[in-house]
Coordinates of C-alpha atoms in Angstrom, one line a residue:
M1 CA 5.9 -19.4 -50.1
A2 CA 5.3 -15.9 -49.3
K3 CA 2.0 -16.9 -47.5
E4 CA 3.8 -19.6 -45.5
I5 CA 6.4 -17.0 -44.4
K6 CA 3.7 -14.5 -43.4
K7 CA 1.8 -17.2 -41.5
G8 CA 5.1 -18.0 -39.6
K9 CA 5.4 -14.5 -38.5
Q10 CA 1.8 -14.4 -37.2
D11 CA 2.5 -17.6 -35.3
I12 CA 5.6 -16.0 -33.7
A13 CA 3.7 -13.0 -32.8
R14 CA 1.0 -15.0 -31.2
L15 CA 3.5 -17.1 -29.0
P16 CA 1.9 -17.6 -25.7
K17 CA 3.8 -16.1 -22.8
T18 CA 3.3 -16.4 -19.0
L19 CA 3.6 -13.3 -16.8
T20 CA 6.3 -13.3 -14.3
G21 CA 4.9 -10.6 -12.2
I22 CA 8.4 -9.3 -11.7
P23 CA 8.4 -5.5 -12.4
G24 CA 10.3 -4.6 -15.6
L25 CA 11.0 -8.3 -16.6
D26 CA 7.6 -8.7 -18.5
D27 CA 8.4 -5.5 -20.4
I28 CA 11.8 -6.7 -21.8
T29 CA 10.6 -10.2 -22.4
G30 CA 7.6 -8.9 -24.4
G31 CA 4.9 -10.3 -22.1
G32 CA 6.9 -12.9 -19.9
L33 CA 8.4 -16.3 -20.2
P34 CA 7.3 -18.8 -22.9
T35 CA 4.2 -20.8 -21.7
G36 CA 4.7 -24.5 -21.5
R37 CA 8.4 -24.3 -22.2
P38 CA 11.6 -24.4 -20.0
T39 CA 13.4 -21.3 -19.1
L40 CA 17.0 -21.2 -17.8
I41 CA 18.1 -18.6 -15.2
C42 CA 21.9 -19.0 -14.9
G43 CA 24.5 -16.9 -13.0
E44 CA 27.1 -17.0 -10.2
A45 CA 26.4 -17.5 -6.7
G46 CA 24.7 -14.5 -5.0
C47 CA 23.2 -13.1 -8.2
G48 CA 19.5 -13.7 -7.3
K49 CA 18.6 -16.9 -9.2
T50 CA 16.6 -18.5 -6.4
L51 CA 15.0 -15.3 -5.5
L52 CA 13.8 -14.6 -9.1
A53 CA 12.6 -18.3 -9.3
I54 CA 10.6 -18.2 -6.0
Q55 CA 9.2 -14.7 -7.1
F56 CA 8.0 -16.2 -10.3
I57 CA 6.1 -19.0 -8.5
V58 CA 4.8 -16.7 -5.8
K59 CA 3.6 -14.1 -8.1
G60 CA 1.8 -16.7 -10.4
A61 CA -0.1 -18.1 -7.4
L62 CA -1.0 -14.7 -5.9
N63 CA -1.6 -12.4 -9.0
Y64 CA -2.6 -14.8 -11.8
D65 CA -4.2 -17.9 -10.0
E66 CA -1.5 -20.3 -11.5
P67 CA -0.5 -22.8 -8.7
G68 CA 3.3 -23.7 -8.8
V69 CA 5.7 -26.4 -7.7
F70 CA 9.1 -25.5 -6.4
V71 CA 11.7 -28.4 -6.2
A72 CA 14.8 -27.4 -4.3
F73 CA 18.0 -29.4 -4.6
E74 CA 20.0 -27.2 -2.1
E75 CA 17.8 -25.6 0.6
K76 CA 15.1 -27.5 2.5
A77 CA 11.7 -26.3 2.5
D78 CA 11.6 -24.7 5.8
E79 CA 14.8 -22.9 5.2
L80 CA 13.5 -21.5 1.9
A81 CA 10.4 -20.3 3.7
M82 CA 12.3 -18.5 6.3
N83 CA 14.7 -16.9 3.7
V84 CA 11.9 -15.3 1.8
A85 CA 9.7 -14.4 4.7
S86 CA 11.5 -11.1 4.8
L87 CA 10.0 -10.3 1.4
G88 CA 6.4 -10.8 2.6
F89 CA 6.1 -14.2 1.0
D90 CA 4.3 -16.7 3.3
L91 CA 5.1 -20.0 1.7
D92 CA 3.4 -22.0 4.4
Q93 CA 0.1 -20.3 3.9
L94 CA 0.4 -20.7 0.0
Q95 CA 0.9 -24.5 0.6
K96 CA -2.2 -24.7 2.8
D97 CA -4.2 -22.8 0.1
K98 CA -3.0 -25.5 -2.4
L99 CA -1.3 -22.7 -4.3
L100 CA 2.2 -23.9 -3.9
K101 CA 4.0 -27.1 -3.5
L102 CA 7.4 -27.1 -1.9
D103 CA 9.6 -30.3 -2.3
Y104 CA 13.1 -30.7 -1.3
V105 CA 15.0 -33.6 -3.1
H106 CA 18.3 -34.6 -1.6
I107 CA 20.8 -36.0 -3.9
D108 CA 23.5 -38.1 -2.5
R109 CA 26.7 -38.5 -4.6
T110 CA 27.6 -41.8 -2.9
E111 CA 24.3 -43.3 -3.8
I112 CA 24.8 -42.5 -7.6
E113 CA 28.2 -44.0 -7.4
E114 CA 26.8 -47.4 -5.8
T115 CA 24.1 -48.0 -8.5
G116 CA 26.3 -47.0 -11.4
E117 CA 23.2 -45.8 -13.3
Y118 CA 21.5 -42.5 -13.5
D119 CA 17.8 -42.4 -14.3
L120 CA 15.4 -39.5 -13.6
E121 CA 12.3 -41.4 -13.9
G122 CA 11.9 -41.4 -10.1
L123 CA 12.2 -37.6 -10.1
F124 CA 9.7 -37.3 -13.0
I125 CA 7.2 -39.3 -11.0
R126 CA 7.8 -37.1 -7.9
I127 CA 7.5 -33.9 -9.7
G128 CA 4.5 -35.2 -11.8
Y129 CA 2.7 -36.2 -8.6
A130 CA 3.4 -32.6 -7.1
I131 CA 2.0 -31.0 -10.3
D132 CA -1.1 -33.0 -10.3
S133 CA -1.9 -32.7 -6.6
I134 CA -2.4 -28.8 -6.8
G135 CA -2.9 -28.5 -10.8
A136 CA 0.3 -26.6 -11.2
K137 CA 1.0 -24.4 -14.1
R138 CA 4.4 -23.3 -13.0
V139 CA 7.5 -25.4 -12.0
V140 CA 10.8 -24.4 -10.6
L141 CA 13.9 -26.7 -10.4
D142 CA 16.6 -25.0 -8.2
T143 CA 19.5 -25.8 -8.9
I144 CA 20.2 -28.2 -11.7
E145 CA 23.8 -28.8 -11.0
N146 CA 22.8 -30.9 -7.9
L147 CA 21.1 -33.4 -10.1
F148 CA 24.4 -34.3 -11.8
G149 CA 26.9 -33.4 -9.3
G150 CA 28.3 -37.0 -9.0
L151 CA 27.9 -38.0 -12.7
S152 CA 31.2 -38.3 -14.7
N153 CA 29.6 -40.0 -17.9
Q154 CA 29.0 -37.0 -20.1
S155 CA 26.8 -39.0 -22.7
I156 CA 24.4 -40.1 -19.8
L157 CA 24.4 -36.6 -18.6
R158 CA 23.4 -34.9 -21.8
A159 CA 20.8 -37.5 -22.5
E160 CA 19.2 -37.1 -19.2
L161 CA 19.2 -33.3 -19.5
R162 CA 17.5 -33.4 -22.9
R163 CA 15.0 -35.9 -21.4
L164 CA 14.1 -33.7 -18.3
F165 CA 13.6 -30.6 -20.5
Q166 CA 11.5 -32.6 -23.0
W167 CA 9.5 -34.1 -20.1
L168 CA 8.8 -30.7 -18.7
K169 CA 7.4 -29.6 -22.1
T170 CA 5.1 -32.7 -22.2
K171 CA 3.7 -31.7 -18.8
G172 CA 2.7 -28.4 -20.4
V173 CA 4.1 -26.4 -17.5
T174 CA 6.0 -23.2 -17.6
A175 CA 9.3 -24.2 -16.0
V176 CA 12.2 -22.2 -14.5
I177 CA 15.5 -24.1 -14.1
T178 CA 18.2 -22.3 -12.3
G179 CA 22.0 -23.1 -13.0
E180 CA 25.3 -22.0 -11.9
R181 CA 27.6 -20.2 -14.3
G182 CA 30.0 -22.2 -16.0
D183 CA 33.8 -21.6 -16.6
G184 CA 35.0 -19.7 -19.6
N185 CA 32.4 -18.9 -22.2
S186 CA 30.1 -21.6 -21.0
L187 CA 26.8 -20.2 -19.4
T188 CA 26.4 -23.2 -17.2
R189 CA 28.4 -26.0 -15.7
Q190 CA 27.3 -28.7 -18.1
G191 CA 27.4 -26.3 -21.1
L192 CA 24.2 -27.9 -22.6
E193 CA 21.3 -26.4 -20.5
E194 CA 21.5 -23.2 -22.7
Y195 CA 21.1 -25.1 -25.9
V196 CA 17.9 -27.2 -24.8
S197 CA 16.2 -24.2 -23.1
D198 CA 13.7 -22.2 -25.1
C199 CA 14.7 -19.0 -23.0
V200 CA 18.0 -18.2 -21.3
I201 CA 18.4 -15.3 -18.8
L202 CA 21.8 -14.4 -17.6
L203 CA 22.1 -12.8 -14.1
D204 CA 25.4 -11.1 -13.3
H205 CA 26.8 -9.3 -10.1
R206 CA 29.7 -7.2 -10.7
V207 CA 31.8 -4.8 -8.7
I208 CA 33.4 -1.9 -10.2
N209 CA 35.2 0.8 -8.2
Q210 CA 33.8 -0.8 -5.1
I211 CA 30.4 -0.4 -6.2
S212 CA 28.3 -3.5 -6.8
T213 CA 25.6 -3.7 -9.5
R214 CA 23.4 -6.5 -10.5
R215 CA 22.4 -7.0 -14.2
L216 CA 20.2 -9.1 -16.2
R217 CA 20.4 -10.1 -19.9
I218 CA 18.3 -12.3 -22.1
I219 CA 20.7 -14.5 -24.1
K220 CA 18.0 -16.1 -26.3
Y221 CA 14.3 -16.3 -26.5
R222 CA 13.1 -18.8 -29.2
G223 CA 10.1 -17.4 -31.2
S224 CA 9.9 -14.1 -29.7
I225 CA 11.4 -10.6 -30.0
H226 CA 13.1 -9.4 -26.8
G227 CA 15.3 -6.8 -25.2
T228 CA 19.0 -7.8 -25.9
N229 CA 20.8 -5.2 -23.6
E230 CA 22.0 -5.5 -20.2
Y231 CA 19.3 -4.2 -17.6
P232 CA 20.0 -3.3 -14.0
F233 CA 17.9 -4.9 -11.3
M234 CA 17.5 -4.4 -7.7
I235 CA 16.7 -6.8 -4.7
D236 CA 15.1 -5.0 -1.9
E237 CA 12.1 -5.7 0.6
D238 CA 9.8 -6.3 -2.3
G239 CA 12.0 -8.7 -4.1
I240 CA 13.5 -8.2 -7.6
S241 CA 12.6 -5.3 -9.9
V242 CA 14.1 -4.8 -13.3
L243 CA 14.0 -1.4 -15.1
P244 CA 13.9 -1.7 -19.0
V245 CA 15.8 1.7 -19.3
T246 CA 16.8 1.2 -22.9
A247 CA 13.5 0.1 -24.3
L248 CA 12.1 3.5 -24.2
K249 CA 11.4 5.4 -27.3
L250 CA 11.1 9.1 -28.3
N251 CA 7.3 9.1 -28.6
K252 CA 6.5 11.2 -25.6
E253 CA 3.3 13.4 -25.3
A254 CA 3.8 17.1 -25.4
S255 CA 1.5 18.9 -22.9
A256 CA 0.6 22.5 -23.4
E257 CA -0.2 23.0 -19.7
R258 CA 2.3 25.3 -17.6
I259 CA 3.6 25.1 -14.2
S260 CA 5.1 27.8 -12.2
S261 CA 8.6 27.9 -11.1
G262 CA 7.5 29.3 -7.8
I263 CA 9.4 32.6 -8.5
P264 CA 7.1 35.1 -10.3
A265 CA 10.0 37.1 -11.7
L266 CA 11.3 33.9 -13.2
D267 CA 8.0 33.0 -14.7
K268 CA 8.0 36.4 -16.3
M269 CA 11.2 35.6 -18.0
L270 CA 9.7 32.4 -19.3
G271 CA 6.7 34.2 -21.0
D272 CA 4.8 35.0 -17.8
K273 CA 3.7 31.3 -17.4
G274 CA 6.5 29.1 -16.3
F275 CA 7.7 25.8 -17.6
Y276 CA 5.7 23.2 -19.5
K277 CA 4.2 20.4 -17.6
G278 CA 6.3 17.1 -18.2
N279 CA 9.4 19.1 -19.4
S280 CA 12.9 18.7 -17.9
I281 CA 14.6 21.7 -16.2
L282 CA 18.4 22.2 -15.5
V283 CA 19.4 24.8 -13.0
S284 CA 23.2 24.9 -13.0
G285 CA 25.7 27.3 -11.5
T286 CA 28.8 27.6 -9.3
A287 CA 28.7 26.8 -5.4
G288 CA 26.5 29.0 -3.3
T289 CA 24.5 30.6 -6.2
G290 CA 21.2 29.4 -4.9
K291 CA 20.4 26.4 -7.0
T292 CA 18.8 24.4 -4.0
S293 CA 16.8 27.6 -3.2
V294 CA 15.4 27.6 -6.8
A295 CA 14.5 23.9 -6.5
A296 CA 12.9 24.3 -3.2
S297 CA 10.8 27.2 -4.4
F298 CA 9.6 25.2 -7.3
A299 CA 8.8 22.3 -4.9
N300 CA 7.0 24.6 -2.5
H301 CA 4.8 26.1 -5.1
A302 CA 3.9 22.7 -6.7
C303 CA 2.8 21.4 -3.3
S304 CA 0.8 24.6 -2.7
E305 CA -1.2 23.6 -5.7
K306 CA -1.9 20.0 -4.3
K307 CA 0.8 18.4 -6.5
R308 CA 2.9 15.7 -5.3
C309 CA 6.6 16.2 -5.3
L310 CA 9.6 13.7 -4.8
Y311 CA 12.8 15.4 -3.8
F312 CA 16.0 13.4 -4.3
A313 CA 18.9 15.1 -2.3
F314 CA 22.5 13.8 -2.7
E315 CA 24.2 16.6 -0.4
E316 CA 22.0 17.5 2.4
S317 CA 19.7 15.6 4.8
P318 CA 15.9 16.5 4.6
K319 CA 16.0 18.3 7.9
Q320 CA 18.8 20.3 6.8
I321 CA 17.0 21.4 3.6
V322 CA 13.8 22.2 5.5
R323 CA 15.9 24.2 8.2
N324 CA 17.8 26.1 5.5
M325 CA 14.7 27.1 3.5
R326 CA 13.0 28.6 6.6
S327 CA 15.5 31.4 6.3
I328 CA 14.0 32.4 2.8
S329 CA 10.4 32.1 4.1
L330 CA 9.7 28.6 2.7
N331 CA 7.9 26.1 5.1
L332 CA 8.6 22.8 3.5
Q333 CA 7.7 20.9 6.6
Q334 CA 4.0 21.6 6.1
W335 CA 4.0 19.8 2.9
V336 CA 5.9 16.8 4.2
D337 CA 3.3 16.5 7.1
K338 CA 0.6 16.6 4.4
G339 CA 2.1 13.8 2.4
L340 CA 2.6 16.1 -0.6
L341 CA 6.4 16.4 -0.4
Q342 CA 8.6 13.3 0.0
F343 CA 12.5 13.5 0.5
H344 CA 14.8 10.7 -0.3
A345 CA 18.3 11.6 0.8
S346 CA 21.3 9.4 0.3
R347 CA 25.0 9.5 -0.6
P348 CA 25.7 8.7 -4.3
T349 CA 28.3 6.0 -3.2
L350 CA 25.5 4.1 -1.5
Y351 CA 24.6 2.3 -4.8
G352 CA 26.0 2.2 -8.3
L353 CA 24.6 4.4 -11.0
E354 CA 22.3 1.6 -12.4
Q355 CA 21.1 0.7 -8.7
H356 CA 20.2 4.3 -8.2
L357 CA 18.3 4.4 -11.4
V358 CA 16.3 1.3 -10.4
S359 CA 15.7 2.6 -7.0
M360 CA 14.5 6.0 -8.3
H361 CA 12.3 4.2 -11.0
K362 CA 10.7 2.1 -8.1
M363 CA 10.0 5.1 -5.7
I364 CA 8.6 7.2 -8.7
K365 CA 6.3 4.4 -9.4
E366 CA 5.1 4.1 -5.9
F367 CA 4.7 7.7 -4.9
K368 CA 3.4 8.9 -8.2
P369 CA 4.6 12.4 -8.1
D370 CA 3.8 15.4 -10.3
V371 CA 7.2 17.0 -9.9
V372 CA 10.6 15.3 -9.2
I373 CA 13.8 17.2 -8.1
F374 CA 17.4 15.8 -8.2
D375 CA 19.7 18.0 -6.2
P376 CA 22.6 17.9 -7.4
I377 CA 23.2 15.4 -10.2
T378 CA 26.9 16.3 -10.2
N379 CA 27.6 14.3 -7.1
L380 CA 26.8 11.0 -9.1
I381 CA 30.2 11.5 -10.8
S382 CA 31.5 10.1 -7.6
V383 CA 30.2 6.7 -8.6
G384 CA 30.8 6.9 -12.4
S385 CA 32.3 8.7 -15.2
V386 CA 30.7 11.7 -16.9
S387 CA 29.7 9.5 -19.9
D388 CA 28.2 7.0 -17.4
V389 CA 26.3 9.7 -15.7
K390 CA 25.1 11.2 -18.9
S391 CA 23.7 7.7 -20.0
M392 CA 22.0 7.2 -16.8
L393 CA 20.4 10.7 -16.6
T394 CA 19.3 10.2 -20.4
R395 CA 17.3 7.1 -19.5
L396 CA 16.0 8.7 -16.5
I397 CA 14.7 11.8 -18.5
D398 CA 13.2 9.4 -20.9
F399 CA 11.3 7.6 -18.2
L400 CA 10.1 10.7 -16.5
L401 CA 8.8 12.3 -19.7
D402 CA 7.1 9.2 -20.7
E403 CA 5.3 9.6 -17.3
Q404 CA 4.5 13.2 -17.9
I405 CA 6.5 14.2 -14.8
T406 CA 8.1 17.6 -14.6
V407 CA 11.5 17.2 -13.3
M408 CA 14.2 19.8 -12.3
F409 CA 17.9 19.0 -11.9
T410 CA 20.4 21.2 -10.2
A411 CA 24.1 20.8 -11.3
L412 CA 27.2 22.3 -9.9
S413 CA 29.3 23.9 -12.7
L414 CA 32.9 25.0 -12.5
N415 CA 33.9 28.5 -13.6
T416 CA 35.0 27.5 -17.0
V417 CA 33.6 27.8 -20.4
I418 CA 33.6 24.1 -21.1
N419 CA 31.7 23.1 -17.9
E420 CA 28.9 25.7 -18.7
Q421 CA 28.5 24.2 -22.0
T422 CA 28.2 20.5 -20.9
D423 CA 26.9 20.2 -17.3
E424 CA 27.4 16.5 -17.2
G425 CA 26.2 16.3 -20.7
V426 CA 22.5 16.7 -20.0
S427 CA 22.2 20.5 -21.1
S428 CA 21.4 19.5 -24.6
L429 CA 18.7 17.0 -23.4
V430 CA 16.8 19.2 -21.0
D431 CA 14.1 21.6 -22.4
T432 CA 14.9 24.6 -20.1
W433 CA 18.2 25.5 -18.9
V434 CA 18.7 28.2 -16.3
M435 CA 22.0 29.4 -15.4
V436 CA 22.8 31.0 -12.1
R437 CA 26.3 32.5 -11.5
Y438 CA 28.2 35.1 -9.5
I439 CA 29.0 38.4 -11.3
E440 CA 32.0 40.3 -9.7
Y441 CA 31.6 44.1 -10.0
N442 CA 32.9 47.1 -8.1
G443 CA 34.6 45.0 -5.5
E444 CA 31.4 42.8 -4.9
R445 CA 30.1 39.3 -5.8
N446 CA 26.4 39.3 -6.8
R447 CA 24.2 36.7 -8.2
G448 CA 23.0 36.9 -11.8
V449 CA 20.5 34.6 -13.6
Y450 CA 19.8 34.1 -17.1
I451 CA 18.0 31.6 -19.4
M452 CA 20.3 29.7 -21.7
K453 CA 17.4 28.0 -23.6
S454 CA 13.7 27.1 -23.1
R455 CA 12.3 25.1 -25.9
G456 CA 8.8 26.0 -27.3
M457 CA 8.4 29.2 -25.5
Q458 CA 9.5 32.8 -25.7
H459 CA 12.0 33.7 -23.0
S460 CA 14.0 36.6 -21.9
N461 CA 17.7 36.9 -23.1
Q462 CA 18.5 39.4 -20.4
V463 CA 20.7 39.0 -17.3
R464 CA 18.6 39.6 -14.0
E465 CA 20.0 40.2 -10.7
F466 CA 19.3 37.2 -8.4
V467 CA 18.5 38.3 -4.9
I468 CA 17.9 35.9 -1.9
S469 CA 16.5 37.5 1.2
D470 CA 14.5 36.5 4.2
R471 CA 11.4 37.4 2.1
G472 CA 12.3 34.8 -0.4
I473 CA 13.8 34.8 -4.0
D474 CA 13.4 37.8 -6.3
L475 CA 14.9 38.7 -9.7
V476 CA 15.7 42.4 -10.1
D477 CA 14.9 43.8 -13.4
V478 CA 17.9 44.9 -15.5
Y479 CA 19.1 48.3 -14.5
L480 CA 21.2 50.4 -16.8
G481 CA 23.4 53.0 -15.6
P482 CA 25.7 55.5 -17.3
N483 CA 28.4 53.0 -17.5
G484 CA 26.1 49.9 -18.4
V485 CA 24.3 47.4 -16.4
L486 CA 24.6 47.8 -12.7
I487 CA 24.2 45.4 -9.9
G488 CA 24.4 45.2 -6.1
S489 CA 25.5 48.2 -4.1
A490 CA 26.4 50.1 -7.5
R491 CA 22.8 49.6 -8.6
E492 CA 21.4 50.7 -5.3
A493 CA 23.7 53.8 -5.2
Q494 CA 22.5 54.7 -8.7
M495 CA 18.9 54.2 -7.9
L496 CA 19.4 56.4 -4.7
Q497 CA 21.2 59.0 -6.8
E498 CA 18.4 59.1 -9.3
L499 CA 15.8 59.2 -6.6
T500 CA 17.6 62.2 -5.1
D501 CA 17.9 63.9 -8.4
R502 CA 14.1 63.3 -8.9
V503 CA 13.4 64.7 -5.6
L504 CA 15.7 67.8 -6.2
H505 CA 14.2 68.3 -9.6
K506 CA 10.6 68.1 -8.1
N507 CA 11.6 70.6 -5.5
T508 CA 13.1 72.9 -8.1
V509 CA 10.0 72.7 -10.3
N510 CA 7.9 73.4 -7.2
M511 CA 9.8 76.5 -6.5
K512 CA 9.6 77.7 -10.0
D513 CA 5.7 76.9 -9.8
R514 CA 5.5 79.0 -6.7
E515 CA 7.5 81.9 -8.2
L516 CA 5.4 81.8 -11.2
D517 CA 2.3 81.9 -9.1
R518 CA 3.5 84.9 -7.2
K519 CA 4.2 86.7 -10.4
R520 CA 0.8 85.8 -11.7
K521 CA -0.8 87.1 -8.5
M522 CA 1.2 90.4 -8.7
L523 CA 0.2 90.8 -12.4
E524 CA -3.4 90.1 -11.6
S525 CA -3.2 92.6 -8.8
K526 CA -1.6 95.3 -11.2
I527 CA -4.4 94.4 -13.7
A528 CA -6.9 95.0 -11.1
S529 CA -5.5 98.1 -10.0
L530 CA -5.4 99.4 -13.7
R531 CA -8.8 98.1 -14.3
T532 CA -10.1 100.2 -11.3
E533 CA -8.2 103.3 -12.3
F534 CA -9.7 102.9 -15.8
E535 CA -13.1 102.6 -14.4
T536 CA -12.5 105.7 -12.3
T537 CA -11.2 107.7 -15.3
E538 CA -14.2 106.3 -17.4
E539 CA -16.7 107.4 -14.7
E540 CA -15.0 110.9 -14.6
L541 CA -15.3 111.1 -18.3
N542 CA -18.8 110.1 -18.3
R543 CA -19.6 112.7 -15.5
I544 CA -17.9 115.4 -17.6
N545 CA -19.9 114.5 -20.6
I546 CA -23.2 114.6 -18.8
E547 CA -22.2 118.0 -17.4
E548 CA -21.4 119.2 -20.9
E549 CA -24.7 118.0 -22.3
L550 CA -26.7 119.6 -19.3
V551 CA -24.8 122.9 -19.8
K552 CA -25.3 122.7 -23.5
K553 CA -29.0 121.9 -23.0
V554 CA -29.5 124.7 -20.6
T555 CA -27.6 127.0 -22.9
D556 CA -29.8 126.0 -25.8
E557 CA -33.0 126.5 -23.6
N558 CA -31.6 129.9 -22.5
R559 CA -30.9 130.8 -26.0
V560 CA -34.4 129.9 -27.2
E561 CA -36.0 131.9 -24.2
L562 CA -33.8 135.0 -25.1
V563 CA -35.0 134.9 -28.5
K564 CA -38.6 134.7 -27.5
R565 CA -38.2 137.7 -25.3
R566 CA -36.5 139.7 -28.0
K567 CA -39.3 138.9 -30.3
G568 CA -41.8 139.9 -27.7
E569 CA -40.3 143.2 -26.9
Q570 CA -40.5 143.9 -30.6

């Protein structure tokens, strides 16, 4: 029995699947739609059912060499081709290349009433011929309600629905059937399609606070594990893209490479090396403290090292940012011209939060940046609650870290303790949190910066004065005066006073040195005079001694001569 269960699990794991080619959808389905089985796409009008179906067919033909048949019951073939041409889908060319077969089937309700019977055998023959003519692997029926619009006999309807789905399985094609949303708890109009389908995907288009958001949810998927949450999806010039934002796990790589903040003094506070590559940074502070300047400096330095930077702006236009940053000697336009810096500016109210997330995900995938900046994230509260913004940013951070992209957020904080601790709830998620705030002292408002936290590295716990000038950004070292930390003009006055004291002290020392030198010279002069006097006296004494010795010598000689004379006389 245990072996049979194990074998069953292996069979489920090997369930063949067909890639849809729709970004994100293959991720949350675990590899695509069930091969050779029908999948039901249901939803209300305008939610994107037909677009998803045609994208499934076109991507299969272009990317996976799987021809497809698209049977439309609402739109004519030429109308359908015209509608999807804006997405870059050339259905006419695909038909010429035998990769696509478009067939429009007109169902007239009056004809159904006249015959009194309802048999899909003719439809099976028609679809079967289309499949065989191009060797189709994929089939789309859009939409199934039109097949049974004039049928009131529920027993016949259910029987034919089952026969249709079973016939598609016997043909071995991967089928997508679109259906309109039913009333109440029913997913479809007939309430049976979801039961006979092997995979059911629900599309939803909702409007909350005048912001519309499209969402996708997999209701069921026989024989396969799949994502069960609601996933936002976006329809743009490239078609449908789905972001599996909740499928990400905490198994990210941790790089030891460091990336400079672009502000040498801030790098010094971060262990002289800056941030870790692939980490998330939050720069928060009250209005006017210089958050955007910090972000721009980060972007400028990254681009100077040939790294690509994607800058999302929610307050200022790109030209405003470029102009404003020139005042602090940052030339961002050069990086825009070289293709290293790309701006994306929009008002948060342009989309809902989930739509913003999908759009950001797509642009990041296309541009492949090394650094991403969001300035400021607090503006997103205008399209969602704090908890919604936190949820959205959590998933965004997970995605960026998974891609090893260094991300910097700026956030406006109110002058309250609670806001400093929360900052839209992401302060606990980021790896480095830099706080910039005004400090009122001595009748002035000056900027101060300090690092609240920085995971995995030693960092300064001191408050530095944050100075923005036409030379750029600089952080002034902590300056301790007689009454504590001094900033602004008080710091400059104290520094000037100390400089004056040093100059006076130096002058005083120099005066004492000169006085001492004069005294030394006077003493040396006196010593030289005494030495001369001593030498003179010594010479005089020597002369006297010599004279005395000569006198003595002469006297002794005279005395001897006298003695000799006296002896001679005798």
